mmCIF file with all atom_site columns, C-alpha atoms in Angstrom:
data_model
loop_
_atom_site.group_PDB
_atom_site.id
_atom_site.type_symbol
_atom_site.label_atom_id
_atom_site.label_alt_id
_atom_site.label_comp_id
_atom_site.label_asym_id
_atom_site.label_entity_id
_atom_site.label_seq_id
_atom_site.pdbx_PDB_ins_code
_atom_site.Cartn_x
_atom_site.Cartn_y
_atom_site.Cartn_z
_atom_site.occupancy
_atom_site.B_iso_or_equiv
_atom_site.pdbx_formal_charge
_atom_site.auth_seq_id
_atom_site.auth_comp_id
_atom_site.auth_asym_id
_atom_site.auth_atom_id
_atom_site.pdbx_PDB_model_num
ATOM 1   C CA . MET U 1 1   ? -19.159 18.908 209.284 1.00 0.00 ? 316 MET U CA 1
ATOM 2   C CA . GLY U 1 2   ? -19.413 16.993 212.633 1.00 0.00 ? 317 GLY U CA 1
ATOM 3   C CA . GLU U 1 3   ? -23.063 17.565 213.035 1.00 0.00 ? 318 GLU U CA 1
ATOM 4   C CA . ASN U 1 4   ? -24.018 15.567 209.933 1.00 0.00 ? 319 ASN U CA 1
ATOM 5   C CA . MET U 1 5   ? -21.837 12.854 210.926 1.00 0.00 ? 320 MET U CA 1
ATOM 6   C CA . ASP U 1 6   ? -23.450 12.419 214.224 1.00 0.00 ? 321 ASP U CA 1
ATOM 7   C CA . ARG U 1 7   ? -26.896 12.482 212.787 1.00 0.00 ? 322 ARG U CA 1
ATOM 8   C CA . ALA U 1 8   ? -26.541 9.427  210.544 1.00 0.00 ? 323 ALA U CA 1
ATOM 9   C CA . SER U 1 9   ? -24.667 6.357  211.617 1.00 0.00 ? 324 SER U CA 1
ATOM 10  C CA . TYR U 1 10  ? -21.656 5.201  209.617 1.00 0.00 ? 325 TYR U CA 1
ATOM 11  C CA . ASP U 1 11  ? -23.622 2.547  207.654 1.00 0.00 ? 326 ASP U CA 1
ATOM 12  C CA . GLY U 1 12  ? -25.955 4.960  205.990 1.00 0.00 ? 327 GLY U CA 1
ATOM 13  C CA . MET U 1 13  ? -28.783 4.298  208.385 1.00 0.00 ? 328 MET U CA 1
ATOM 14  C CA . PRO U 1 14  ? -30.430 7.401  209.963 1.00 0.00 ? 329 PRO U CA 1
ATOM 15  C CA . GLY U 1 15  ? -29.505 7.960  213.669 1.00 0.00 ? 330 GLY U CA 1
ATOM 16  C CA . ASP U 1 16  ? -33.128 8.903  214.805 1.00 0.00 ? 331 ASP U CA 1
ATOM 17  C CA . VAL U 1 17  ? -36.166 7.558  213.342 1.00 0.00 ? 332 VAL U CA 1
ATOM 18  C CA . LEU U 1 18  ? -39.752 8.668  214.372 1.00 0.00 ? 333 LEU U CA 1
ATOM 19  C CA . VAL U 1 19  ? -42.520 6.036  213.857 1.00 0.00 ? 334 VAL U CA 1
ATOM 20  C CA . VAL U 1 20  ? -46.099 7.169  213.817 1.00 0.00 ? 335 VAL U CA 1
ATOM 21  C CA . GLU U 1 21  ? -48.158 4.146  214.422 1.00 0.00 ? 336 GLU U CA 1
ATOM 22  C CA . ASP U 1 22  ? -51.272 3.676  216.590 1.00 0.00 ? 337 ASP U CA 1
ATOM 23  C CA . ASP U 1 23  ? -51.115 -0.026 216.916 1.00 0.00 ? 338 ASP U CA 1
ATOM 24  C CA . PRO U 1 24  ? -48.689 -0.742 219.897 1.00 0.00 ? 339 PRO U CA 1
ATOM 25  C CA . ILE U 1 25  ? -47.666 -4.244 218.740 1.00 0.00 ? 340 ILE U CA 1
ATOM 26  C CA . ILE U 1 26  ? -46.791 -2.976 215.174 1.00 0.00 ? 341 ILE U CA 1
ATOM 27  C CA . ALA U 1 27  ? -44.914 0.023  216.609 1.00 0.00 ? 342 ALA U CA 1
ATOM 28  C CA . LEU U 1 28  ? -42.864 -2.272 218.916 1.00 0.00 ? 343 LEU U CA 1
ATOM 29  C CA . ASP U 1 29  ? -42.097 -4.544 215.926 1.00 0.00 ? 344 ASP U CA 1
ATOM 30  C CA . PHE U 1 30  ? -40.967 -1.599 213.895 1.00 0.00 ? 345 PHE U CA 1
ATOM 31  C CA . GLU U 1 31  ? -38.900 -0.312 216.856 1.00 0.00 ? 346 GLU U CA 1
ATOM 32  C CA . ASP U 1 32  ? -37.172 -3.726 217.291 1.00 0.00 ? 347 ASP U CA 1
ATOM 33  C CA . THR U 1 33  ? -36.535 -4.188 213.752 1.00 0.00 ? 348 THR U CA 1
ATOM 34  C CA . ILE U 1 34  ? -35.149 -0.595 213.175 1.00 0.00 ? 349 ILE U CA 1
ATOM 35  C CA . LEU U 1 35  ? -32.847 -0.861 216.092 1.00 0.00 ? 350 LEU U CA 1
ATOM 36  C CA . ALA U 1 36  ? -31.594 -4.231 214.911 1.00 0.00 ? 351 ALA U CA 1
ATOM 37  C CA . PHE U 1 37  ? -30.458 -2.204 211.728 1.00 0.00 ? 352 PHE U CA 1
ATOM 38  C CA . GLY U 1 38  ? -28.104 -0.146 213.801 1.00 0.00 ? 353 GLY U CA 1
ATOM 39  C CA . VAL U 1 39  ? -30.401 2.906  214.087 1.00 0.00 ? 354 VAL U CA 1
ATOM 40  C CA . LYS U 1 40  ? -29.598 4.560  217.480 1.00 0.00 ? 355 LYS U CA 1
ATOM 41  C CA . THR U 1 41  ? -32.948 6.016  218.519 1.00 0.00 ? 356 THR U CA 1
ATOM 42  C CA . VAL U 1 42  ? -36.423 5.049  217.553 1.00 0.00 ? 357 VAL U CA 1
ATOM 43  C CA . ARG U 1 43  ? -39.210 7.163  218.886 1.00 0.00 ? 358 ARG U CA 1
ATOM 44  C CA . ILE U 1 44  ? -42.906 6.094  218.692 1.00 0.00 ? 359 ILE U CA 1
ATOM 45  C CA . ALA U 1 45  ? -45.987 8.426  218.408 1.00 0.00 ? 360 ALA U CA 1
ATOM 46  C CA . PRO U 1 46  ? -49.485 6.899  218.520 1.00 0.00 ? 361 PRO U CA 1
ATOM 47  C CA . ASN U 1 47  ? -51.197 10.037 217.063 1.00 0.00 ? 362 ASN U CA 1
ATOM 48  C CA . VAL U 1 48  ? -50.607 13.256 215.233 1.00 0.00 ? 363 VAL U CA 1
ATOM 49  C CA . ALA U 1 49  ? -50.293 15.441 218.407 1.00 0.00 ? 364 ALA U CA 1
ATOM 50  C CA . LYS U 1 50  ? -47.647 13.289 219.889 1.00 0.00 ? 365 LYS U CA 1
ATOM 51  C CA . ALA U 1 51  ? -45.766 13.131 216.591 1.00 0.00 ? 366 ALA U CA 1
ATOM 52  C CA . LEU U 1 52  ? -45.674 16.923 216.325 1.00 0.00 ? 367 LEU U CA 1
ATOM 53  C CA . GLU U 1 53  ? -44.657 17.317 219.885 1.00 0.00 ? 368 GLU U CA 1
ATOM 54  C CA . LEU U 1 54  ? -41.685 14.842 219.347 1.00 0.00 ? 369 LEU U CA 1
ATOM 55  C CA . ILE U 1 55  ? -40.675 16.650 216.113 1.00 0.00 ? 370 ILE U CA 1
ATOM 56  C CA . ALA U 1 56  ? -40.809 19.959 217.821 1.00 0.00 ? 371 ALA U CA 1
ATOM 57  C CA . ASP U 1 57  ? -38.650 18.616 220.695 1.00 0.00 ? 372 ASP U CA 1
ATOM 58  C CA . ARG U 1 58  ? -35.974 17.058 218.182 1.00 0.00 ? 373 ARG U CA 1
ATOM 59  C CA . PRO U 1 59  ? -36.533 16.654 214.501 1.00 0.00 ? 374 PRO U CA 1
ATOM 60  C CA . PRO U 1 60  ? -35.797 13.075 213.446 1.00 0.00 ? 375 PRO U CA 1
ATOM 61  C CA . ASP U 1 61  ? -33.529 12.075 210.604 1.00 0.00 ? 376 ASP U CA 1
ATOM 62  C CA . PHE U 1 62  ? -36.324 9.919  208.979 1.00 0.00 ? 377 PHE U CA 1
ATOM 63  C CA . ALA U 1 63  ? -40.005 9.064  209.665 1.00 0.00 ? 378 ALA U CA 1
ATOM 64  C CA . LEU U 1 64  ? -42.394 6.297  209.064 1.00 0.00 ? 379 LEU U CA 1
ATOM 65  C CA . LEU U 1 65  ? -46.076 7.349  209.006 1.00 0.00 ? 380 LEU U CA 1
ATOM 66  C CA . ASP U 1 66  ? -48.941 5.015  209.222 1.00 0.00 ? 381 ASP U CA 1
ATOM 67  C CA . VAL U 1 67  ? -51.462 6.674  206.939 1.00 0.00 ? 382 VAL U CA 1
ATOM 68  C CA . SER U 1 68  ? -54.649 5.810  208.990 1.00 0.00 ? 383 SER U CA 1
ATOM 69  C CA . LEU U 1 69  ? -54.475 6.478  212.655 1.00 0.00 ? 384 LEU U CA 1
ATOM 70  C CA . ILE U 1 70  ? -57.426 6.081  215.096 1.00 0.00 ? 385 ILE U CA 1
ATOM 71  C CA . ARG U 1 71  ? -59.859 8.826  214.066 1.00 0.00 ? 386 ARG U CA 1
ATOM 72  C CA . GLU U 1 72  ? -57.181 10.780 212.124 1.00 0.00 ? 387 GLU U CA 1
ATOM 73  C CA . LYS U 1 73  ? -54.691 10.671 209.202 1.00 0.00 ? 388 LYS U CA 1
ATOM 74  C CA . SER U 1 74  ? -51.065 11.394 209.507 1.00 0.00 ? 389 SER U CA 1
ATOM 75  C CA . PHE U 1 75  ? -51.003 14.112 206.803 1.00 0.00 ? 390 PHE U CA 1
ATOM 76  C CA . ALA U 1 76  ? -50.391 16.915 209.182 1.00 0.00 ? 391 ALA U CA 1
ATOM 77  C CA . VAL U 1 77  ? -47.200 15.145 210.362 1.00 0.00 ? 392 VAL U CA 1
ATOM 78  C CA . ALA U 1 78  ? -46.201 14.827 206.772 1.00 0.00 ? 393 ALA U CA 1
ATOM 79  C CA . GLU U 1 79  ? -46.695 18.432 206.136 1.00 0.00 ? 394 GLU U CA 1
ATOM 80  C CA . ARG U 1 80  ? -44.562 19.269 209.017 1.00 0.00 ? 395 ARG U CA 1
ATOM 81  C CA . LEU U 1 81  ? -41.773 16.881 207.970 1.00 0.00 ? 396 LEU U CA 1
ATOM 82  C CA . GLU U 1 82  ? -41.884 18.363 204.555 1.00 0.00 ? 397 GLU U CA 1
ATOM 83  C CA . ALA U 1 83  ? -41.620 21.853 205.736 1.00 0.00 ? 398 ALA U CA 1
ATOM 84  C CA . LEU U 1 84  ? -38.451 20.810 207.758 1.00 0.00 ? 399 LEU U CA 1
ATOM 85  C CA . LYS U 1 85  ? -37.144 18.826 204.656 1.00 0.00 ? 400 LYS U CA 1
ATOM 86  C CA . ILE U 1 86  ? -36.999 15.550 206.703 1.00 0.00 ? 401 ILE U CA 1
ATOM 87  C CA . PRO U 1 87  ? -37.476 12.328 204.558 1.00 0.00 ? 402 PRO U CA 1
ATOM 88  C CA . PHE U 1 88  ? -40.319 10.178 205.362 1.00 0.00 ? 403 PHE U CA 1
ATOM 89  C CA . ALA U 1 89  ? -42.274 7.281  203.930 1.00 0.00 ? 404 ALA U CA 1
ATOM 90  C CA . PHE U 1 90  ? -45.928 6.250  204.413 1.00 0.00 ? 405 PHE U CA 1
ATOM 91  C CA . VAL U 1 91  ? -46.785 2.755  205.622 1.00 0.00 ? 406 VAL U CA 1
ATOM 92  C CA . THR U 1 92  ? -50.204 1.660  204.833 1.00 0.00 ? 407 THR U CA 1
ATOM 93  C CA . GLY U 1 93  ? -52.232 -1.611 204.626 1.00 0.00 ? 408 GLY U CA 1
ATOM 94  C CA . TYR U 1 94  ? -54.279 -0.037 201.770 1.00 0.00 ? 409 TYR U CA 1
ATOM 95  C CA . GLY U 1 95  ? -51.641 -0.263 198.998 1.00 0.00 ? 410 GLY U CA 1
ATOM 96  C CA . ALA U 1 96  ? -52.480 1.938  196.030 1.00 0.00 ? 411 ALA U CA 1
ATOM 97  C CA . ASP U 1 97  ? -55.894 2.709  197.486 1.00 0.00 ? 412 ASP U CA 1
ATOM 98  C CA . ALA U 1 98  ? -54.325 4.709  200.410 1.00 0.00 ? 413 ALA U CA 1
ATOM 99  C CA . GLY U 1 99  ? -55.918 7.886  199.452 1.00 0.00 ? 414 GLY U CA 1
ATOM 100 C CA . LEU U 1 100 ? -53.007 10.013 199.747 1.00 0.00 ? 415 LEU U CA 1
ATOM 101 C CA . PRO U 1 101 ? -53.488 13.786 199.000 1.00 0.00 ? 416 PRO U CA 1
ATOM 102 C CA . GLU U 1 102 ? -52.064 14.952 195.617 1.00 0.00 ? 417 GLU U CA 1
ATOM 103 C CA . ALA U 1 103 ? -49.110 16.597 197.526 1.00 0.00 ? 418 ALA U CA 1
ATOM 104 C CA . PHE U 1 104 ? -47.999 13.304 198.751 1.00 0.00 ? 419 PHE U CA 1
ATOM 105 C CA . ALA U 1 105 ? -48.899 10.999 195.880 1.00 0.00 ? 420 ALA U CA 1
ATOM 106 C CA . THR U 1 106 ? -45.289 10.452 194.864 1.00 0.00 ? 421 THR U CA 1
ATOM 107 C CA . LYS U 1 107 ? -43.952 9.955  198.523 1.00 0.00 ? 422 LYS U CA 1
ATOM 108 C CA . PRO U 1 108 ? -42.426 6.478  199.112 1.00 0.00 ? 423 PRO U CA 1
ATOM 109 C CA . ARG U 1 109 ? -44.779 3.893  200.589 1.00 0.00 ? 424 ARG U CA 1
ATOM 110 C CA . LEU U 1 110 ? -44.260 0.582  202.325 1.00 0.00 ? 425 LEU U CA 1
ATOM 111 C CA . PRO U 1 111 ? -47.064 -1.965 202.412 1.00 0.00 ? 426 PRO U CA 1
ATOM 112 C CA . LYS U 1 112 ? -48.168 -3.085 205.926 1.00 0.00 ? 427 LYS U CA 1
ATOM 113 C CA . PRO U 1 113 ? -46.972 -5.694 206.685 1.00 0.00 ? 428 PRO U CA 1
ATOM 114 C CA . CYS U 1 114 ? -43.638 -5.015 204.991 1.00 0.00 ? 429 CYS U CA 1
ATOM 115 C CA . THR U 1 115 ? -40.670 -7.184 204.784 1.00 0.00 ? 430 THR U CA 1
ATOM 116 C CA . THR U 1 116 ? -37.469 -6.580 206.751 1.00 0.00 ? 431 THR U CA 1
ATOM 117 C CA . ASP U 1 117 ? -35.480 -6.082 203.638 1.00 0.00 ? 432 ASP U CA 1
ATOM 118 C CA . ALA U 1 118 ? -37.908 -3.502 202.211 1.00 0.00 ? 433 ALA U CA 1
ATOM 119 C CA . LEU U 1 119 ? -37.781 -1.624 205.510 1.00 0.00 ? 434 LEU U CA 1
ATOM 120 C CA . GLU U 1 120 ? -34.010 -1.792 205.691 1.00 0.00 ? 435 GLU U CA 1
ATOM 121 C CA . THR U 1 121 ? -33.765 -0.505 202.090 1.00 0.00 ? 436 THR U CA 1
ATOM 122 C CA . MET U 1 122 ? -36.120 2.318  202.628 1.00 0.00 ? 437 MET U CA 1
ATOM 123 C CA . LEU U 1 123 ? -34.132 3.444  205.725 1.00 0.00 ? 438 LEU U CA 1
ATOM 124 C CA . MET U 1 124 ? -30.700 3.255  203.994 1.00 0.00 ? 439 MET U CA 1
ATOM 125 C CA . TYR U 1 125 ? -31.841 5.092  200.871 1.00 0.00 ? 440 TYR U CA 1
ATOM 126 C CA . ARG U 1 126 ? -33.668 7.732  202.936 1.00 0.00 ? 441 ARG U CA 1
ATOM 127 C CA . GLY U 1 127 ? -31.334 7.864  205.733 1.00 0.00 ? 442 GLY U CA 1
ATOM 128 C CA . THR U 1 128 ? -28.582 9.144  203.553 1.00 0.00 ? 443 THR U CA 1
ATOM 129 C CA . LYS U 1 129 ? -30.590 12.217 202.595 1.00 0.00 ? 444 LYS U CA 1
ATOM 130 C CA . SER U 1 130 ? -30.349 15.309 204.746 1.00 0.00 ? 445 SER U CA 1
#
């Protein structure tokens, strides 16, 4: 009982969010915004290898995945999160043309750039799922 209470903050926000984003300015903006919502920890991974390492070290409560990273896509991270039943959303500047594999076609997406309200709603909605 106590473990679930520790993982998510009292306001429905996840306690720990992983952001997979290769642009350092966008990553820092996400981090600042998410921390302002009351999330306790935001971890940033600029590539698939680092994201998988962070997940292995400590699975997050929620993750935001930029679809297109430098020279790679974030789908391997999505597969790992799916296997662990960790909720996540894709963030993409390509909208409906993001080219998501069939397995992820129904996963939530945020446009890039996204509004603060849209990001907060996504975290609150997804942060309550465990």
